[in-house]
PDB file of C-alpha atoms and ligand atoms in Angstrom:
ATOM      1  CA  MET A   1     -32.565  10.485 -33.313  1.00 68.00           C
ATOM      2  CA  GLY A   2     -29.386  12.605 -33.270  1.00 90.00           C
ATOM      3  CA  ARG A   3     -25.868  11.759 -34.247  1.00 97.00           C
ATOM      4  CA  ILE A   4     -24.948   8.189 -33.468  1.00 98.00           C
ATOM      5  CA  ALA A   5     -21.496   6.649 -33.373  1.00 98.00           C
ATOM      6  CA  VAL A   6     -20.367   3.054 -32.939  1.00 98.00           C
ATOM      7  CA  VAL A   7     -17.156   2.289 -31.030  1.00 98.00           C
ATOM      8  CA  PRO A   8     -16.408  -1.378 -31.717  1.00 98.00           C
ATOM      9  CA  GLY A   9     -13.704  -3.600 -30.312  1.00 97.00           C
ATOM     10  CA  SER A  10     -12.829  -6.828 -28.614  1.00 97.00           C
ATOM     11  CA  PHE A  11     -12.552  -5.053 -25.213  1.00 98.00           C
ATOM     12  CA  ASP A  12     -10.776  -8.168 -23.850  1.00 98.00           C
ATOM     13  CA  PRO A  13     -10.436  -6.521 -21.392  1.00 98.00           C
ATOM     14  CA  VAL A  14     -11.440  -2.774 -21.607  1.00 98.00           C
ATOM     15  CA  THR A  15      -8.343  -0.562 -21.055  1.00 98.00           C
ATOM     16  CA  LEU A  16      -7.896   3.057 -19.974  1.00 98.00           C
ATOM     17  CA  GLY A  17      -7.111   3.771 -23.653  1.00 97.00           C
ATOM     18  CA  HIS A  18     -10.536   2.391 -24.680  1.00 98.00           C
ATOM     19  CA  LEU A  19     -12.247   4.490 -21.924  1.00 98.00           C
ATOM     20  CA  ASP A  20     -10.483   7.613 -23.219  1.00 97.00           C
ATOM     21  CA  VAL A  21     -11.749   6.987 -26.758  1.00 98.00           C
ATOM     22  CA  ILE A  22     -15.316   6.245 -25.553  1.00 98.00           C
ATOM     23  CA  SER A  23     -15.377   9.351 -23.413  1.00 98.00           C
ATOM     24  CA  ARG A  24     -14.060  11.615 -26.235  1.00 98.00           C
ATOM     25  CA  THR A  25     -16.596  10.120 -28.673  1.00 98.00           C
ATOM     26  CA  ALA A  26     -19.424  10.689 -26.190  1.00 98.00           C
ATOM     27  CA  GLY A  27     -18.346  14.383 -26.068  1.00 97.00           C
ATOM     28  CA  ILE A  28     -19.024  14.713 -29.827  1.00 97.00           C
ATOM     29  CA  PHE A  29     -21.976  12.400 -30.618  1.00 98.00           C
ATOM     30  CA  ASP A  30     -25.453  12.310 -29.101  1.00 98.00           C
ATOM     31  CA  THR A  31     -25.466   8.514 -28.686  1.00 98.00           C
ATOM     32  CA  VAL A  32     -22.538   6.160 -28.609  1.00 98.00           C
ATOM     33  CA  HIS A  33     -22.898   2.426 -29.066  1.00 98.00           C
ATOM     34  CA  VAL A  34     -19.919   0.604 -27.582  1.00 98.00           C
ATOM     35  CA  VAL A  35     -20.051  -2.790 -29.311  1.00 98.00           C
ATOM     36  CA  VAL A  36     -18.201  -5.854 -28.092  1.00 98.00           C
ATOM     37  CA  VAL A  37     -17.318  -7.935 -31.182  1.00 96.00           C
ATOM     38  CA  HIS A  38     -15.694 -11.369 -31.135  1.00 91.00           C
ATOM     39  CA  ASN A  39     -12.422 -11.113 -33.107  1.00 87.00           C
ATOM     40  CA  PRO A  40     -11.565 -14.603 -34.410  1.00 86.00           C
ATOM     41  CA  ASP A  41      -7.993 -13.543 -34.978  1.00 88.00           C
ATOM     42  CA  LYS A  42      -7.371 -13.195 -31.260  1.00 86.00           C
ATOM     43  CA  GLU A  43      -7.412 -15.852 -28.471  1.00 89.00           C
ATOM     44  CA  ALA A  44      -9.959 -14.622 -25.982  1.00 93.00           C
ATOM     45  CA  LEU A  45      -9.363 -14.189 -22.251  1.00 95.00           C
ATOM     46  CA  LEU A  46     -12.867 -13.174 -21.127  1.00 97.00           C
ATOM     47  CA  PRO A  47     -16.296 -14.330 -22.199  1.00 96.00           C
ATOM     48  CA  ILE A  48     -18.235 -11.665 -24.159  1.00 97.00           C
ATOM     49  CA  ALA A  49     -20.847 -11.214 -21.328  1.00 97.00           C
ATOM     50  CA  GLN A  50     -18.089 -10.460 -18.856  1.00 98.00           C
ATOM     51  CA  ARG A  51     -16.466  -7.913 -21.187  1.00 98.00           C
ATOM     52  CA  VAL A  52     -19.848  -6.150 -21.342  1.00 98.00           C
ATOM     53  CA  ARG A  53     -20.175  -6.163 -17.542  1.00 98.00           C
ATOM     54  CA  LEU A  54     -16.689  -4.723 -17.108  1.00 98.00           C
ATOM     55  CA  LEU A  55     -17.362  -2.044 -19.727  1.00 98.00           C
ATOM     56  CA  GLU A  56     -20.574  -1.116 -17.889  1.00 98.00           C
ATOM     57  CA  GLU A  57     -18.790  -0.882 -14.566  1.00 98.00           C
ATOM     58  CA  SER A  58     -15.855   0.990 -16.086  1.00 98.00           C
ATOM     59  CA  VAL A  59     -17.819   3.721 -17.813  1.00 98.00           C
ATOM     60  CA  ALA A  60     -19.853   4.173 -14.605  1.00 97.00           C
ATOM     61  CA  GLU A  61     -16.679   4.344 -12.540  1.00 95.00           C
ATOM     62  CA  ALA A  62     -15.068   6.850 -14.975  1.00 95.00           C
ATOM     63  CA  GLY A  63     -18.225   8.961 -14.956  1.00 96.00           C
ATOM     64  CA  VAL A  64     -18.513   9.000 -18.777  1.00 96.00           C
ATOM     65  CA  LYS A  65     -21.283  11.367 -19.623  1.00 93.00           C
ATOM     66  CA  GLY A  66     -23.761  11.039 -22.436  1.00 95.00           C
ATOM     67  CA  ASP A  67     -26.093   8.475 -23.921  1.00 97.00           C
ATOM     68  CA  LEU A  68     -24.138   5.257 -23.940  1.00 98.00           C
ATOM     69  CA  VAL A  69     -25.324   1.872 -25.126  1.00 98.00           C
ATOM     70  CA  ILE A  70     -23.128  -1.180 -24.402  1.00 98.00           C
ATOM     71  CA  ALA A  71     -23.977  -3.981 -26.823  1.00 98.00           C
ATOM     72  CA  THR A  72     -22.604  -7.089 -28.455  1.00 98.00           C
ATOM     73  CA  TRP A  73     -22.579  -8.146 -32.104  1.00 97.00           C
ATOM     74  CA  SER A  74     -21.813 -11.610 -33.344  1.00 91.00           C
ATOM     75  CA  VAL A  75     -24.284 -12.360 -36.140  1.00 87.00           C
ATOM     76  CA  GLY A  76     -22.670 -10.671 -39.141  1.00 91.00           C
ATOM     77  CA  LEU A  77     -20.953  -7.592 -40.401  1.00 97.00           C
ATOM     78  CA  LEU A  78     -20.338  -4.683 -38.006  1.00 98.00           C
ATOM     79  CA  VAL A  79     -21.905  -2.384 -40.621  1.00 98.00           C
ATOM     80  CA  ASP A  80     -25.162  -4.414 -40.262  1.00 98.00           C
ATOM     81  CA  TYR A  81     -25.177  -3.396 -36.623  1.00 98.00           C
ATOM     82  CA  CYS A  82     -24.564   0.185 -37.634  1.00 98.00           C
ATOM     83  CA  THR A  83     -27.444   0.135 -40.150  1.00 97.00           C
ATOM     84  CA  GLU A  84     -29.738  -1.481 -37.562  1.00 97.00           C
ATOM     85  CA  VAL A  85     -29.176   1.285 -35.014  1.00 98.00           C
ATOM     86  CA  GLY A  86     -29.002   4.107 -37.592  1.00 98.00           C
ATOM     87  CA  ALA A  87     -25.298   4.895 -37.109  1.00 98.00           C
ATOM     88  CA  HIS A  88     -23.359   6.277 -40.086  1.00 98.00           C
ATOM     89  CA  VAL A  89     -20.009   6.559 -38.247  1.00 98.00           C
ATOM     90  CA  ILE A  90     -17.574   4.126 -36.646  1.00 98.00           C
ATOM     91  CA  VAL A  91     -14.986   5.629 -34.286  1.00 98.00           C
ATOM     92  CA  LYS A  92     -11.672   3.868 -33.819  1.00 98.00           C
ATOM     93  CA  GLY A  93      -8.856   4.818 -31.488  1.00 97.00           C
ATOM     94  CA  ILE A  94      -5.389   4.618 -32.947  1.00 96.00           C
ATOM     95  CA  ARG A  95      -2.084   4.594 -31.114  1.00 95.00           C
ATOM     96  CA  SER A  96       0.401   4.423 -33.964  1.00 94.00           C
ATOM     97  CA  GLN A  97       1.022   4.007 -37.707  1.00 95.00           C
ATOM     98  CA  VAL A  98       0.614   0.284 -37.157  1.00 95.00           C
ATOM     99  CA  ASP A  99      -3.001   0.865 -36.050  1.00 95.00           C
ATOM    100  CA  VAL A 100      -3.610   3.142 -39.071  1.00 96.00           C
ATOM    101  CA  ALA A 101      -2.391   0.389 -41.384  1.00 97.00           C
ATOM    102  CA  TYR A 102      -4.716  -2.147 -39.614  1.00 96.00           C
ATOM    103  CA  GLU A 103      -7.729   0.152 -39.650  1.00 97.00           C
ATOM    104  CA  THR A 104      -7.494   1.589 -43.178  1.00 98.00           C
ATOM    105  CA  PRO A 105      -8.635  -1.446 -45.235  1.00 98.00           C
ATOM    106  CA  MET A 106     -11.464  -2.128 -42.772  1.00 98.00           C
ATOM    107  CA  ALA A 107     -12.575   1.501 -43.002  1.00 98.00           C
ATOM    108  CA  ILE A 108     -12.644   1.429 -46.792  1.00 98.00           C
ATOM    109  CA  VAL A 109     -14.516  -1.892 -46.888  1.00 98.00           C
ATOM    110  CA  ASN A 110     -17.069  -0.735 -44.336  1.00 98.00           C
ATOM    111  CA  ARG A 111     -17.656   2.446 -46.453  1.00 98.00           C
ATOM    112  CA  ASN A 112     -18.052   0.328 -49.569  1.00 98.00           C
ATOM    113  CA  LEU A 113     -20.353  -2.152 -47.937  1.00 98.00           C
ATOM    114  CA  ALA A 114     -22.806   0.256 -46.324  1.00 98.00           C
ATOM    115  CA  GLY A 115     -21.648   3.904 -46.618  1.00 98.00           C
ATOM    116  CA  VAL A 116     -20.512   3.864 -42.993  1.00 98.00           C
ATOM    117  CA  GLU A 117     -17.582   6.259 -42.442  1.00 98.00           C
ATOM    118  CA  THR A 118     -14.734   5.587 -39.996  1.00 98.00           C
ATOM    119  CA  ILE A 119     -13.390   8.436 -37.873  1.00 98.00           C
ATOM    120  CA  ILE A 120      -9.998   8.004 -36.274  1.00 97.00           C
ATOM    121  CA  MET A 121      -9.727   9.247 -32.686  1.00 97.00           C
ATOM    122  CA  LEU A 122      -6.379  10.018 -31.082  1.00 95.00           C
ATOM    123  CA  PRO A 123      -6.356   9.044 -27.428  1.00 93.00           C
ATOM    124  CA  ASP A 124      -4.208  10.748 -24.783  1.00 96.00           C
ATOM    125  CA  PRO A 125      -0.582   9.915 -25.666  1.00 94.00           C
ATOM    126  CA  GLY A 126      -0.258   8.623 -22.141  1.00 95.00           C
ATOM    127  CA  HIS A 127      -2.245   5.567 -23.298  1.00 93.00           C
ATOM    128  CA  SER A 128      -0.377   5.038 -26.549  1.00 92.00           C
ATOM    129  CA  HIS A 129       1.480   1.922 -25.270  1.00 93.00           C
ATOM    130  CA  VAL A 130      -1.619   0.304 -23.736  1.00 95.00           C
ATOM    131  CA  SER A 131      -3.327  -2.622 -25.484  1.00 96.00           C
ATOM    132  CA  SER A 132      -5.618  -5.411 -24.327  1.00 96.00           C
ATOM    133  CA  SER A 133      -3.155  -8.018 -25.598  1.00 95.00           C
ATOM    134  CA  LEU A 134      -0.383  -6.475 -23.476  1.00 96.00           C
ATOM    135  CA  VAL A 135      -2.687  -6.431 -20.445  1.00 97.00           C
ATOM    136  CA  ARG A 136      -3.627 -10.095 -21.042  1.00 96.00           C
ATOM    137  CA  GLN A 137       0.058 -11.029 -21.179  1.00 95.00           C
ATOM    138  CA  VAL A 138       1.056  -9.021 -18.037  1.00 96.00           C
ATOM    139  CA  ALA A 139      -1.930 -10.407 -16.143  1.00 95.00           C
ATOM    140  CA  ALA A 140      -1.201 -14.013 -17.192  1.00 93.00           C
ATOM    141  CA  LEU A 141       2.376 -13.683 -15.893  1.00 94.00           C
ATOM    142  CA  GLY A 142       1.322 -12.153 -12.594  1.00 93.00           C
ATOM    143  CA  GLY A 143       2.326  -8.558 -13.213  1.00 96.00           C
ATOM    144  CA  ASP A 144       0.567  -5.382 -12.139  1.00 97.00           C
ATOM    145  CA  ILE A 145      -2.060  -4.241 -14.673  1.00 97.00           C
ATOM    146  CA  ALA A 146      -3.439  -1.405 -12.526  1.00 97.00           C
ATOM    147  CA  PRO A 147      -1.787   1.398 -14.501  1.00 97.00           C
ATOM    148  CA  TYR A 148      -3.463   0.252 -17.720  1.00 98.00           C
ATOM    149  CA  VAL A 149      -7.054  -0.773 -16.903  1.00 98.00           C
ATOM    150  CA  PRO A 150     -10.058   0.458 -14.854  1.00 98.00           C
ATOM    151  CA  HIS A 151     -10.384  -0.670 -11.226  1.00 98.00           C
ATOM    152  CA  ALA A 152     -13.231  -3.010 -12.193  1.00 98.00           C
ATOM    153  CA  VAL A 153     -10.866  -4.978 -14.397  1.00 98.00           C
ATOM    154  CA  VAL A 154      -8.107  -5.111 -11.818  1.00 97.00           C
ATOM    155  CA  ASP A 155     -10.604  -6.402  -9.172  1.00 97.00           C
ATOM    156  CA  TYR A 156     -12.214  -8.900 -11.515  1.00 97.00           C
ATOM    157  CA  LEU A 157      -8.922 -10.468 -12.748  1.00 95.00           C
ATOM    158  CA  ALA A 158      -7.502 -10.548  -9.181  1.00 93.00           C
ATOM    159  CA  GLN A 159     -10.624 -12.394  -8.010  1.00 91.00           C
ATOM    160  CA  ARG A 160     -10.422 -14.785 -10.954  1.00 88.00           C
ATOM    161  CA  ALA A 161      -6.762 -15.618 -10.252  1.00 83.00           C
ATOM    162  CA  LYS A 162      -7.584 -16.837  -6.676  1.00 79.00           C
TER     163      LYS A 162
HETATM  164  O1  PNS B 201     -10.289  -4.541 -30.514  1.00 86.72           O
HETATM  165  P1  PNS B 201     -10.070  -5.171 -31.835  1.00 86.72           P
HETATM  166  O2  PNS B 201      -9.818  -6.680 -31.689  1.00 86.72           O
HETATM  167  O3  PNS B 201      -8.938  -4.464 -32.575  1.00 86.72           O
HETATM  168  O4  PNS B 201     -11.380  -4.930 -32.702  1.00 86.72           O
HETATM  169  C1  PNS B 201     -11.442  -5.334 -34.055  1.00 86.72           C
HETATM  170  C2  PNS B 201     -12.919  -5.400 -34.545  1.00 86.72           C
HETATM  171  C3  PNS B 201     -13.673  -6.403 -33.738  1.00 86.72           C
HETATM  172  C4  PNS B 201     -13.569  -4.034 -34.283  1.00 86.72           C
HETATM  173  C5  PNS B 201     -12.867  -5.714 -36.051  1.00 86.72           C
HETATM  174  O5  PNS B 201     -12.299  -6.963 -36.205  1.00 86.72           O
HETATM  175  C6  PNS B 201     -14.235  -5.623 -36.695  1.00 86.72           C
HETATM  176  O6  PNS B 201     -14.705  -4.598 -37.068  1.00 86.72           O
HETATM  177  N1  PNS B 201     -14.923  -6.823 -36.836  1.00 86.72           N
HETATM  178  C7  PNS B 201     -16.255  -6.883 -37.415  1.00 86.72           C
HETATM  179  C8  PNS B 201     -16.352  -7.884 -38.537  1.00 86.72           C
HETATM  180  C9  PNS B 201     -16.620  -7.236 -39.881  1.00 86.72           C
HETATM  181  O7  PNS B 201     -17.596  -6.525 -40.056  1.00 86.72           O
HETATM  182  N2  PNS B 201     -15.721  -7.499 -40.847  1.00 86.72           N
HETATM  183  C10 PNS B 201     -15.783  -7.010 -42.220  1.00 86.72           C
HETATM  184  C11 PNS B 201     -15.496  -5.565 -42.533  1.00 86.72           C
HETATM  185  S1  PNS B 201     -13.997  -4.985 -41.873  1.00 86.72           S
END
């Protein structure tokens, strides 16, 4: 079955920072499940199915190599998904100490719940200021999001705004 990693997130929308983390993870693990999870703490911009479509288009456009599965999970704990697909590792990208503080308790709880370890991935520092919430705000106010997201997202949001 090989080494399997899960890269979870809201991906609302997928950013160049996410793509960087996905691509680096695919370089280490045999199979990478990119899992779109609804985060009730955040007001959503895109429906889950659209986030999946944009992820699919974006990894294709970026030429990410490896065995990638784009999936969604909404019926329970993220670690239940991990157990279901035989993954013992979650990979999270972090940009700053704020992200470390946010991820640490989740990582410990996920390990306690199901023995799933979390590995922190450092993206290219060029992406360290990029977040989906920033992209949502810039897009809502009519700004240029092209430096932060894949072309598929730029095109989709431009189409949607018409
Ligand atoms: O992109 P985001 O919004 O920072 O992603 C956060 C996400 C969805 C990965 C996180 O909220 C999560 O892991 N949710 C799964 C729910 C869960 O299993 N919670 C209990 C243990 S932490």
